[in-house]
């Protein structure tokens, strides 16, 4: 009996020693986890270390960390341990924070369950989700804020999580809160520094004379880079409409998005422009507030649209950023520097417009000078030469020589007409009440550069401002606007060429692009309108497919009725006048 009693005492002592050793090892593991978590400064890495350490400390098969979104009711980010990428993809969308996961959001206190299916908030798992039974959930607090929750399930060996497990994870959550706070402060400081550097870079580019397109490209690229966004678009309003056009696109499929026309109503960018304040979405792909077509957010999640200028409905445009699905939502800490950056971008656009106006004024002054010199010098000399040849023609007895002199006089007359047309075009102003056809065409082509993403090539030939009647000029301008709009919306082209010609008998407008061509089964309402205009002007309209690809639209109409005499001939106007 004494011997048996001694064996029992020795076994009990050994058990206590093992328990102390186990506790010592677990405390050591906890300290290692705390140090490991606190060592990181990158927020994403900190979160990953926390969930991995939690799984190891309590020997859980599955672990997850859910970050609570700005609304305080759902999860904006969900990191898992124990599931493979294939399993995650098979399960489908990540949890949003409903059911048992949402229990800790509404009641942020530790929760231990022997069988999670028996809890009142549990309503099962989605298809292809592995079975789970035991459960331990602990909130992560940062000062007075609940940042998120740790979720652990299925302790290995089939045992349930005990009070000691809860204490260990609660201790880890305290260290995690400190580590997350430090990482967020560091990340915010780094982000603020990058925004300041970017603002300086934009200012330097403006002062060095960079173009509007170059400045916009820098704005979009840097914004996407700093916010870790997949997409960055700069949308500007289309004058006289309730639409926005994507003037700059950065990121995946940028060529497809550039030049895209989107409505104000039912779009994230439109909501920000009309309100003059930032508008966010936790998942732009599925957000029921923004369902207007065309859709361009497949595979994207959190998004924000920031107006360039704080005046509702009268800003310079909108900067739209979107992250990939599963990435963190845009927080208030990110929006503050982003708003400052948007103000800087609006200033950049305003300065670019002022520079463009100054350059335009200089150009117009040069045009006035050239037009004056052409009129005072070139035309007068040509006129004098023509008069001399006309006088000399009377003394030429050889018929062939006299005909040649007469043709030379006619050529001089035609040259004078061309120079006069050029003078009228040079002196035309975009802000006049009745701009010339050349000015209207040049302005339409210039404005199309913002929607196309590049400037179209333009060539004009003939007496467009003198031979083309006003009513026909209106048709030409309307046809050109429709053709350029179609190219911007549907062609996906990288080159557009516009040619306008007045031949003396007809006016011919040709718009050629290297895009995808005209689909046989697509909508043709725009093309039907162009054909109707051609018929109304007694002309013709053709849609051609060039051998090199793309499309070519040819619109033509006669300058006058066949029985109407040419101006300047039947009306008795001299061949050489003024």
Coordinates of C-alpha atoms in Angstrom, one line a residue:
X1 CA 0.0 0.0 0.0
X2 CA 2.8 2.5 0.8
X3 CA 4.4 1.6 -2.5
X4 CA 1.2 2.1 -4.4
X5 CA 0.6 5.5 -2.7
X6 CA 4.1 6.6 -3.7
X7 CA 3.5 5.7 -7.4
X8 CA 0.3 7.7 -7.3
X9 CA 2.2 10.7 -5.9
X10 CA 4.9 10.4 -8.5
X11 CA 2.3 10.2 -11.3
X12 CA 0.5 13.2 -10.0
X13 CA 3.8 15.1 -9.7
X14 CA 4.7 14.2 -13.3
X15 CA 1.3 15.3 -14.5
X16 CA 1.8 18.7 -12.8
X17 CA 5.3 19.0 -14.2
X18 CA 3.9 18.3 -17.7
X19 CA 1.1 20.8 -17.2
X20 CA 3.6 23.5 -16.1
X21 CA 5.9 22.6 -19.0
X22 CA 2.9 22.8 -21.4
X23 CA 1.8 26.1 -20.0
X24 CA 5.4 27.4 -20.2
X25 CA 5.6 26.2 -23.9
X26 CA 2.3 27.8 -24.7
X27 CA 3.2 31.1 -23.1
X28 CA 6.5 31.0 -25.0
X29 CA 4.5 30.4 -28.2
X30 CA 2.2 33.2 -27.4
X31 CA 5.1 35.6 -26.8
X32 CA 6.7 34.5 -30.1
X33 CA 3.3 35.2 -31.9
X34 CA 3.0 38.6 -30.3
X35 CA 6.6 39.5 -31.3
X36 CA 6.0 38.1 -34.8
X37 CA 2.8 40.1 -35.3
X38 CA 4.3 43.3 -33.9
X39 CA 7.4 43.1 -36.1
X40 CA 5.4 43.7 -39.4
X41 CA 4.5 47.2 -40.6
X42 CA 2.7 46.2 -43.8
X43 CA -1.0 46.0 -42.8
X44 CA -1.8 43.1 -45.1
X45 CA 1.1 41.1 -43.7
X46 CA 0.1 42.0 -40.1
X47 CA -3.4 40.6 -40.7
X48 CA -2.0 37.4 -42.3
X49 CA 0.4 36.9 -39.4
X50 CA -2.4 37.3 -36.9
X51 CA -4.7 34.7 -38.3
X52 CA -1.9 32.2 -38.9
X53 CA -0.6 32.7 -35.3
X54 CA -4.1 32.2 -33.9
X55 CA -4.6 28.9 -35.7
X56 CA -1.2 27.6 -34.4
X57 CA -1.8 28.7 -30.8
X58 CA -5.0 26.8 -30.3
X59 CA -4.3 24.1 -32.8
X60 CA -7.3 25.0 -35.0
X61 CA -7.8 23.4 -38.4
X62 CA -9.5 26.5 -39.8
X63 CA -9.0 30.2 -38.9
X64 CA -10.2 33.5 -40.4
X65 CA -10.0 37.2 -39.7
X66 CA -12.9 39.3 -40.7
X67 CA -12.4 43.1 -41.0
X68 CA -15.5 45.1 -40.3
X69 CA -16.4 47.6 -43.0
X70 CA -17.1 51.3 -42.7
X71 CA -20.9 50.7 -42.3
X72 CA -20.1 48.7 -39.0
X73 CA -22.5 45.9 -40.0
X74 CA -20.7 43.8 -42.6
X75 CA -17.2 42.5 -43.4
X76 CA -15.1 44.3 -45.9
X77 CA -12.2 41.8 -45.9
X78 CA -11.9 38.2 -45.0
X79 CA -8.6 36.3 -44.6
X80 CA -8.6 32.5 -44.2
X81 CA -6.2 29.8 -43.1
X82 CA -6.8 26.1 -43.7
X83 CA -8.6 26.4 -47.0
X84 CA -6.9 26.0 -50.4
X85 CA -7.4 28.5 -53.2
X86 CA -9.3 25.9 -55.1
X87 CA -11.7 25.3 -52.1
X88 CA -12.2 29.1 -51.7
X89 CA -13.0 29.5 -55.4
X90 CA -15.4 26.5 -55.3
X91 CA -17.3 28.0 -52.2
X92 CA -17.9 31.2 -54.0
X93 CA -18.1 34.8 -52.6
X94 CA -16.5 35.5 -49.3
X95 CA -18.8 35.9 -46.2
X96 CA -20.3 39.4 -45.8
X97 CA -20.8 39.0 -42.0
X98 CA -24.2 37.4 -41.6
X99 CA -25.3 34.5 -39.5
X100 CA -22.9 33.4 -36.8
X101 CA -20.1 35.6 -38.1
X102 CA -22.3 38.6 -37.7
X103 CA -23.1 37.7 -34.1
X104 CA -19.7 38.9 -33.1
X105 CA -20.1 42.1 -35.1
X106 CA -23.4 43.0 -33.2
X107 CA -22.1 41.6 -29.9
X108 CA -18.3 42.0 -29.8
X109 CA -17.5 39.6 -26.9
X110 CA -15.7 36.2 -27.0
X111 CA -17.8 33.3 -28.1
X112 CA -17.1 29.6 -27.6
X113 CA -19.3 26.8 -29.0
X114 CA -19.1 23.1 -28.8
X115 CA -21.3 22.8 -31.9
X116 CA -21.8 26.0 -33.9
X117 CA -24.8 24.5 -35.8
X118 CA -26.8 24.7 -32.5
X119 CA -26.4 28.5 -32.1
X120 CA -29.5 30.5 -32.9
X121 CA -27.7 32.7 -35.4
X122 CA -26.3 29.8 -37.4
X123 CA -28.1 28.9 -40.6
X124 CA -25.7 26.5 -42.3
X125 CA -22.9 26.6 -44.8
X126 CA -22.9 27.4 -48.5
X127 CA -22.4 24.5 -51.0
X128 CA -19.0 22.9 -51.2
X129 CA -18.1 24.4 -47.7
X130 CA -16.2 21.9 -45.5
X131 CA -18.1 20.8 -42.4
X132 CA -17.1 22.6 -39.1
X133 CA -18.2 21.9 -35.5
X134 CA -16.4 23.6 -32.7
X135 CA -16.0 27.4 -32.7
X136 CA -14.1 30.1 -31.0
X137 CA -14.6 33.8 -31.9
X138 CA -12.8 36.8 -30.3
X139 CA -13.1 40.5 -31.3
X140 CA -10.0 42.6 -32.2
X141 CA -10.2 46.1 -30.7
X142 CA -8.1 49.2 -31.5
X143 CA -8.7 51.6 -28.7
X144 CA -12.5 52.0 -28.6
X145 CA -13.0 50.7 -32.1
X146 CA -13.8 47.1 -33.0
X147 CA -11.5 46.5 -36.0
X148 CA -12.6 42.9 -36.8
X149 CA -13.0 39.4 -35.4
X150 CA -10.9 36.2 -35.2
X151 CA -12.8 33.1 -36.0
X152 CA -11.4 29.6 -35.3
X153 CA -13.1 26.3 -35.9
X154 CA -12.4 22.5 -35.4
X155 CA -9.7 22.1 -32.8
X156 CA -7.5 19.2 -33.9
X157 CA -8.0 15.9 -32.2
X158 CA -11.8 16.4 -31.9
X159 CA -11.6 18.4 -28.6
X160 CA -13.5 21.6 -28.0
X161 CA -12.0 24.9 -27.4
X162 CA -11.6 25.6 -23.7
X163 CA -11.2 28.6 -21.4
X164 CA -7.4 28.6 -21.8
X165 CA -7.8 28.7 -25.6
X166 CA -10.1 31.7 -25.2
X167 CA -7.6 33.4 -22.9
X168 CA -4.7 32.8 -25.3
X169 CA -6.6 34.2 -28.3
X170 CA -7.9 37.1 -26.3
X171 CA -4.4 38.0 -25.3
X172 CA -3.3 37.7 -29.0
X173 CA -6.1 39.9 -30.0
X174 CA -4.9 42.7 -27.7
X175 CA -1.4 42.5 -29.3
X176 CA -3.0 42.3 -32.7
X177 CA -4.9 45.5 -32.1
X178 CA -1.7 47.4 -31.2
X179 CA 0.1 45.9 -34.2
X180 CA -2.7 46.8 -36.6
X181 CA -2.9 50.4 -35.2
X182 CA 0.9 50.8 -35.7
X183 CA 0.7 49.4 -39.2
X184 CA -2.2 51.7 -40.1
X185 CA -0.4 54.7 -38.7
X186 CA 2.7 53.8 -40.7
X187 CA 0.7 53.1 -43.8
X188 CA -1.1 56.4 -43.5
X189 CA 2.2 58.3 -43.1
X190 CA 3.7 56.6 -46.1
X191 CA 0.6 57.3 -48.1
X192 CA 0.5 60.9 -47.2
X193 CA 4.2 61.3 -48.2
X194 CA 3.5 59.7 -51.6
X195 CA 0.5 62.0 -52.1
X196 CA 2.7 65.0 -51.4
X197 CA 5.3 63.8 -53.8
X198 CA 2.7 63.2 -56.5
X199 CA 1.3 66.7 -56.0
X200 CA 4.8 68.1 -56.4
X201 CA 5.3 66.0 -59.5
X202 CA 2.1 67.3 -61.1
X203 CA 2.9 70.9 -60.3
X204 CA 6.4 70.5 -61.8
X205 CA 4.8 69.0 -65.0
X206 CA 2.4 71.9 -65.2
X207 CA 5.1 74.5 -64.8
X208 CA 7.3 72.7 -67.4
X209 CA 4.5 73.0 -70.0
X210 CA 3.2 69.4 -70.2
X211 CA 0.0 68.9 -72.1
X212 CA -3.4 68.2 -70.6
X213 CA -3.2 64.6 -71.8
X214 CA 0.2 64.1 -70.1
X215 CA -1.0 65.6 -66.8
X216 CA -4.2 63.5 -66.9
X217 CA -2.1 60.4 -67.5
X218 CA 0.1 61.2 -64.5
X219 CA -3.0 61.9 -62.3
X220 CA -4.6 58.5 -63.2
X221 CA -1.4 56.5 -63.0
X222 CA -0.3 57.9 -59.6
X223 CA -3.8 57.6 -58.0
X224 CA -4.1 54.0 -59.1
X225 CA -0.6 53.2 -57.8
X226 CA -0.9 54.9 -54.4
X227 CA -4.4 53.4 -53.7
X228 CA -3.5 49.9 -55.0
X229 CA -6.4 50.2 -57.4
X230 CA -6.9 48.0 -60.5
X231 CA -8.7 50.8 -62.4
X232 CA -8.4 54.5 -62.6
X233 CA -10.6 56.6 -64.9
X234 CA -10.8 60.4 -65.3
X235 CA -14.3 61.2 -66.6
X236 CA -15.2 64.7 -67.9
X237 CA -18.7 66.1 -68.7
X238 CA -19.9 66.2 -72.3
X239 CA -21.0 69.8 -72.9
X240 CA -24.8 70.2 -73.4
X241 CA -25.6 66.7 -72.3
X242 CA -26.2 64.6 -69.1
X243 CA -23.3 62.3 -69.9
X244 CA -19.7 61.8 -69.0
X245 CA -16.9 60.6 -71.2
X246 CA -13.8 58.6 -70.0
X247 CA -11.1 61.0 -71.2
X248 CA -8.3 59.0 -69.5
X249 CA -8.2 55.3 -68.5
X250 CA -5.5 53.6 -66.6
X251 CA -5.2 49.9 -65.7
X252 CA -6.6 46.8 -67.3
X253 CA -8.6 47.2 -70.6
X254 CA -7.8 50.9 -70.7
X255 CA -8.1 50.9 -74.5
X256 CA -11.7 49.7 -74.2
X257 CA -12.7 52.2 -71.6
X258 CA -11.1 55.2 -73.1
X259 CA -13.7 57.3 -74.9
X260 CA -16.6 55.4 -73.3
X261 CA -19.6 57.6 -72.8
X262 CA -21.6 57.0 -69.6
X263 CA -24.8 58.6 -68.2
X264 CA -24.9 60.7 -65.1
X265 CA -27.8 58.7 -63.6
X266 CA -27.1 55.2 -62.4
X267 CA -23.3 55.5 -62.4
X268 CA -20.8 56.0 -59.6
X269 CA -19.0 58.8 -61.4
X270 CA -22.2 60.5 -62.2
X271 CA -23.3 60.5 -58.6
X272 CA -20.0 62.0 -57.5
X273 CA -20.2 64.7 -60.2
X274 CA -23.8 65.7 -59.4
X275 CA -23.3 65.8 -55.6
X276 CA -19.8 67.4 -55.6
X277 CA -18.8 64.9 -52.9
X278 CA -17.0 61.5 -52.9
X279 CA -19.2 58.5 -53.4
X280 CA -18.0 55.0 -52.4
X281 CA -19.1 51.4 -53.0
X282 CA -18.1 48.3 -51.2
X283 CA -18.7 46.2 -54.4
X284 CA -19.2 48.2 -57.6
X285 CA -19.8 45.0 -59.6
X286 CA -23.0 44.2 -57.6
X287 CA -24.0 47.6 -56.2
X288 CA -27.7 48.0 -57.0
X289 CA -27.4 51.8 -57.0
X290 CA -25.2 51.9 -60.1
X291 CA -26.5 49.6 -62.8
X292 CA -26.5 51.9 -65.8
X293 CA -24.8 50.5 -68.9
X294 CA -22.2 50.2 -70.3
X295 CA -20.8 47.9 -67.6
X296 CA -17.0 48.0 -67.1
X297 CA -16.4 46.7 -63.6
X298 CA -16.4 42.9 -64.0
X299 CA -14.1 41.4 -61.4
X300 CA -13.8 44.6 -59.4
X301 CA -15.0 45.3 -55.8
X302 CA -14.5 48.4 -53.7
X303 CA -14.6 51.6 -55.6
X304 CA -14.7 55.4 -55.0
X305 CA -15.5 58.4 -57.2
X306 CA -14.0 61.7 -56.2
X307 CA -15.2 65.0 -58.0
X308 CA -12.5 67.2 -59.4
X309 CA -13.9 70.4 -57.9
X310 CA -16.4 70.7 -55.1
X311 CA -19.2 72.4 -57.0
X312 CA -22.1 70.1 -57.5
X313 CA -22.8 69.5 -61.2
X314 CA -20.2 72.0 -62.3
X315 CA -16.8 70.4 -61.6
X316 CA -13.9 69.6 -63.9
X317 CA -14.7 65.9 -63.9
X318 CA -14.5 62.8 -61.7
X319 CA -11.6 60.6 -60.7
X320 CA -12.9 57.0 -60.3
X321 CA -10.8 54.3 -58.6
X322 CA -11.7 50.6 -58.2
X323 CA -10.0 47.7 -56.5
X324 CA -10.1 44.0 -57.2
X325 CA -12.8 41.9 -55.5
X326 CA -11.8 40.9 -52.0
X327 CA -9.6 44.0 -51.5
X328 CA -10.2 46.4 -48.6
X329 CA -12.8 49.1 -49.1
X330 CA -11.8 52.8 -49.3
X331 CA -11.6 54.2 -45.7
X332 CA -12.0 57.7 -44.5
X333 CA -8.2 57.8 -43.8
X334 CA -7.7 57.2 -47.5
X335 CA -10.4 59.6 -48.7
X336 CA -8.9 62.6 -46.9
X337 CA -5.6 62.8 -48.9
X338 CA -7.5 61.6 -52.0
X339 CA -9.7 64.7 -51.7
X340 CA -6.7 66.9 -51.5
X341 CA -5.2 65.2 -54.5
X342 CA -8.5 65.7 -56.4
X343 CA -8.4 69.4 -55.7
X344 CA -4.8 69.5 -57.0
X345 CA -6.0 67.6 -60.1
X346 CA -8.8 70.1 -60.7
X347 CA -6.3 72.9 -60.4
X348 CA -4.1 71.1 -62.9
X349 CA -6.9 70.8 -65.4
X350 CA -7.8 74.5 -64.9
X351 CA -4.2 75.6 -65.5
X352 CA -4.0 73.3 -68.6
X353 CA -7.2 75.0 -70.0
X354 CA -5.8 78.5 -69.3
X355 CA -2.6 77.5 -71.1
X356 CA -4.6 76.1 -74.0
X357 CA -6.6 79.4 -74.1
X358 CA -3.4 81.4 -74.1
X359 CA -1.9 79.3 -76.9
X360 CA -5.2 79.6 -78.8
X361 CA -5.1 83.4 -78.5
X362 CA -1.5 83.4 -79.7
X363 CA -2.5 81.2 -82.6
X364 CA -5.4 83.4 -83.6
X365 CA -3.1 86.5 -83.5
X366 CA -0.8 84.7 -85.8
X367 CA -3.7 83.8 -88.1
X368 CA -4.8 87.4 -88.2
X369 CA -1.3 88.5 -89.2
X370 CA -1.0 85.8 -91.9
X371 CA -4.5 86.6 -93.2
X372 CA -3.6 90.3 -93.4
X373 CA -0.4 89.6 -95.2
X374 CA -2.1 87.3 -97.6
X375 CA -4.8 89.9 -98.4
X376 CA -2.5 92.9 -98.6
X377 CA 0.4 91.3 -100.4
X378 CA -0.3 88.0 -102.1
X379 CA -3.8 88.7 -103.4
X380 CA -3.0 92.2 -104.6
X381 CA 0.1 90.9 -106.5
X382 CA -1.9 88.0 -108.0
X383 CA -4.7 90.4 -109.0
X384 CA -2.2 92.8 -110.7
X385 CA -0.6 89.9 -112.5
X386 CA -4.0 88.7 -113.7
X387 CA -4.9 92.1 -115.0
X388 CA -1.6 92.4 -116.8
X389 CA -2.2 89.1 -118.5
X390 CA -5.7 90.0 -119.5
X391 CA -4.5 93.2 -121.0
X392 CA -1.6 91.4 -122.8
X393 CA -4.0 88.8 -124.2
X394 CA -5.6 91.3 -126.5
X395 CA -2.3 91.7 -128.4
X396 CA -1.6 88.0 -128.9
X397 CA -2.5 87.0 -132.4
X398 CA -1.5 83.3 -132.0
X399 CA -4.7 81.4 -131.0
X400 CA -2.8 78.7 -128.9
X401 CA -0.9 81.3 -127.0
X402 CA -4.0 83.4 -126.4
X403 CA -5.7 80.3 -125.0
X404 CA -2.8 79.6 -122.7
X405 CA -2.9 83.1 -121.3
X406 CA -6.6 82.8 -120.8
X407 CA -6.2 79.6 -118.9
X408 CA -3.4 81.3 -116.8
X409 CA -5.9 84.1 -115.9
X410 CA -8.5 81.5 -114.9
X411 CA -5.9 79.7 -112.7
X412 CA -5.0 83.0 -111.1
X413 CA -8.7 83.6 -110.4
X414 CA -9.1 80.1 -108.8
X415 CA -5.9 80.7 -106.8
X416 CA -7.3 84.0 -105.5
X417 CA -10.6 82.3 -104.5
X418 CA -8.6 79.6 -102.6
X419 CA -6.5 82.2 -100.8
X420 CA -9.7 84.2 -99.9
X421 CA -11.2 81.0 -98.5
X422 CA -8.1 80.4 -96.5
X423 CA -8.2 84.0 -95.2
X424 CA -11.8 83.5 -94.1
X425 CA -10.9 80.3 -92.3
X426 CA -7.9 82.0 -90.6
X427 CA -10.0 84.8 -89.3
X428 CA -12.9 82.5 -88.1
X429 CA -13.5 82.4 -84.3
X430 CA -15.0 79.6 -82.5
X431 CA -17.0 82.0 -80.4
X432 CA -18.7 83.9 -83.3
X433 CA -22.4 83.7 -83.8
X434 CA -22.0 82.1 -87.2
X435 CA -18.7 80.3 -87.5
X436 CA -17.6 79.1 -90.9
X437 CA -17.8 75.5 -91.9
X438 CA -14.0 75.1 -91.6
X439 CA -14.1 76.4 -88.1
X440 CA -17.1 74.2 -87.2
X441 CA -15.4 71.1 -88.5
X442 CA -12.1 71.9 -86.8
X443 CA -13.9 72.5 -83.5
X444 CA -15.8 69.2 -83.8
X445 CA -12.6 67.3 -84.6
X446 CA -10.8 69.0 -81.7
X447 CA -13.6 68.2 -79.2
X448 CA -13.7 64.5 -80.4
X449 CA -10.1 64.0 -79.1
X450 CA -11.3 63.8 -75.5
X451 CA -13.9 61.1 -76.2
X452 CA -11.6 59.1 -78.6
X453 CA -8.5 59.4 -76.4
X454 CA -6.4 60.7 -79.4
X455 CA -6.8 63.6 -81.9
X456 CA -8.2 62.6 -85.3
X457 CA -6.4 63.6 -88.5
X458 CA -8.1 66.3 -90.4
X459 CA -7.7 67.5 -94.0
X460 CA -9.9 70.1 -95.8
X461 CA -9.8 71.0 -99.4
X462 CA -11.7 73.4 -101.6
X463 CA -13.9 76.5 -101.1
X464 CA -15.7 75.2 -98.1
X465 CA -16.6 78.6 -96.7
X466 CA -17.8 80.2 -99.9
X467 CA -19.3 77.4 -102.0
X468 CA -21.1 75.4 -99.4
X469 CA -24.5 76.9 -98.6
X470 CA -25.4 77.4 -94.9
X471 CA -28.1 74.7 -94.9
X472 CA -25.8 72.1 -96.4
X473 CA -23.0 73.2 -94.0
X474 CA -25.4 72.4 -91.1
X475 CA -25.9 68.9 -92.6
X476 CA -22.1 68.4 -92.9
X477 CA -21.5 69.5 -89.3
X478 CA -24.2 67.2 -87.9
X479 CA -23.0 64.2 -90.0
X480 CA -19.4 64.7 -88.8
X481 CA -20.5 64.9 -85.1
X482 CA -22.6 61.7 -85.5
X483 CA -19.7 59.9 -87.2
X484 CA -17.2 60.8 -84.6
X485 CA -19.5 59.9 -81.8
X486 CA -20.1 56.5 -83.3
X487 CA -16.4 56.0 -83.7
X488 CA -15.8 56.9 -80.0
X489 CA -18.6 54.6 -78.7
X490 CA -18.3 51.6 -80.9
X491 CA -15.2 51.4 -83.1
X492 CA -12.5 50.9 -80.4
X493 CA -10.2 52.5 -82.9
X494 CA -6.7 53.9 -82.4
X495 CA -6.8 56.1 -85.6
X496 CA -9.5 58.2 -87.1
X497 CA -9.1 60.3 -90.3
X498 CA -11.6 63.0 -91.4
X499 CA -11.5 64.4 -94.9
X500 CA -13.8 67.2 -96.2
X501 CA -13.7 68.4 -99.8
X502 CA -15.6 70.9 -101.9
X503 CA -15.1 70.0 -105.5
X504 CA -17.1 72.7 -107.1
X505 CA -20.0 70.4 -107.8
X506 CA -20.4 68.6 -104.5
X507 CA -19.2 68.4 -100.9
X508 CA -17.8 65.1 -99.8
X509 CA -17.2 64.1 -96.1
X510 CA -15.2 60.9 -95.4
X511 CA -14.6 59.5 -91.9
X512 CA -12.2 56.5 -91.8
X513 CA -11.2 54.5 -88.7
X514 CA -9.1 51.3 -88.0
X515 CA -11.5 49.9 -85.5
X516 CA -13.7 46.8 -85.4
X517 CA -15.8 47.7 -88.3
X518 CA -19.6 47.9 -88.6
X519 CA -21.3 44.7 -87.3
X520 CA -23.9 43.3 -89.6
X521 CA -26.3 42.6 -86.7
X522 CA -25.7 45.8 -84.7
X523 CA -27.9 48.8 -84.2
X524 CA -28.0 51.0 -87.3
X525 CA -30.1 53.9 -86.1
X526 CA -27.1 56.4 -86.3
X527 CA -26.2 55.2 -89.8
X528 CA -29.9 55.5 -90.9
X529 CA -29.9 59.1 -89.7
X530 CA -26.9 59.9 -91.8
X531 CA -28.5 58.2 -94.9
X532 CA -31.7 60.2 -94.2
X533 CA -29.7 63.5 -94.2
X534 CA -28.0 62.5 -97.4
X535 CA -31.4 61.9 -99.1
X536 CA -32.7 65.2 -97.7
X537 CA -29.8 67.0 -99.4
X538 CA -30.2 65.1 -102.7
X539 CA -27.0 63.3 -101.9
X540 CA -25.7 59.8 -101.1
X541 CA -24.2 57.9 -98.2
X542 CA -22.0 54.8 -98.2
X543 CA -20.6 52.5 -95.6
X544 CA -17.4 50.8 -96.8
X545 CA -15.0 48.3 -95.3
X546 CA -11.4 49.1 -96.3
X547 CA -9.1 46.2 -97.0
X548 CA -6.9 47.1 -94.1
X549 CA -9.8 46.8 -91.7
X550 CA -12.1 49.3 -89.9
X551 CA -14.8 51.3 -91.6
X552 CA -15.1 54.2 -94.0
X553 CA -18.2 56.5 -94.0
X554 CA -18.6 58.6 -97.2
X555 CA -21.3 61.3 -97.2
X556 CA -21.8 63.5 -100.2
X557 CA -24.3 66.1 -101.5
X558 CA -24.4 68.5 -104.4
X559 CA -23.5 72.1 -103.7
X560 CA -26.5 73.4 -105.7
X561 CA -29.4 72.2 -107.8
X562 CA -28.5 71.3 -111.4
X563 CA -30.6 74.1 -112.8
X564 CA -29.2 76.7 -110.4
X565 CA -26.3 78.7 -112.0
X566 CA -23.0 78.9 -110.2
X567 CA -22.5 81.8 -108.0
X568 CA -20.2 84.5 -109.5
X569 CA -20.9 83.4 -113.1
X570 CA -24.5 84.0 -114.0
X571 CA -24.7 86.9 -111.5
X572 CA -22.2 89.0 -113.5
X573 CA -19.5 89.0 -110.9
X574 CA -16.1 89.7 -112.6
X575 CA -13.6 86.9 -112.8
X576 CA -11.0 89.1 -111.1
X577 CA -12.4 91.3 -108.4
X578 CA -11.4 93.2 -105.4

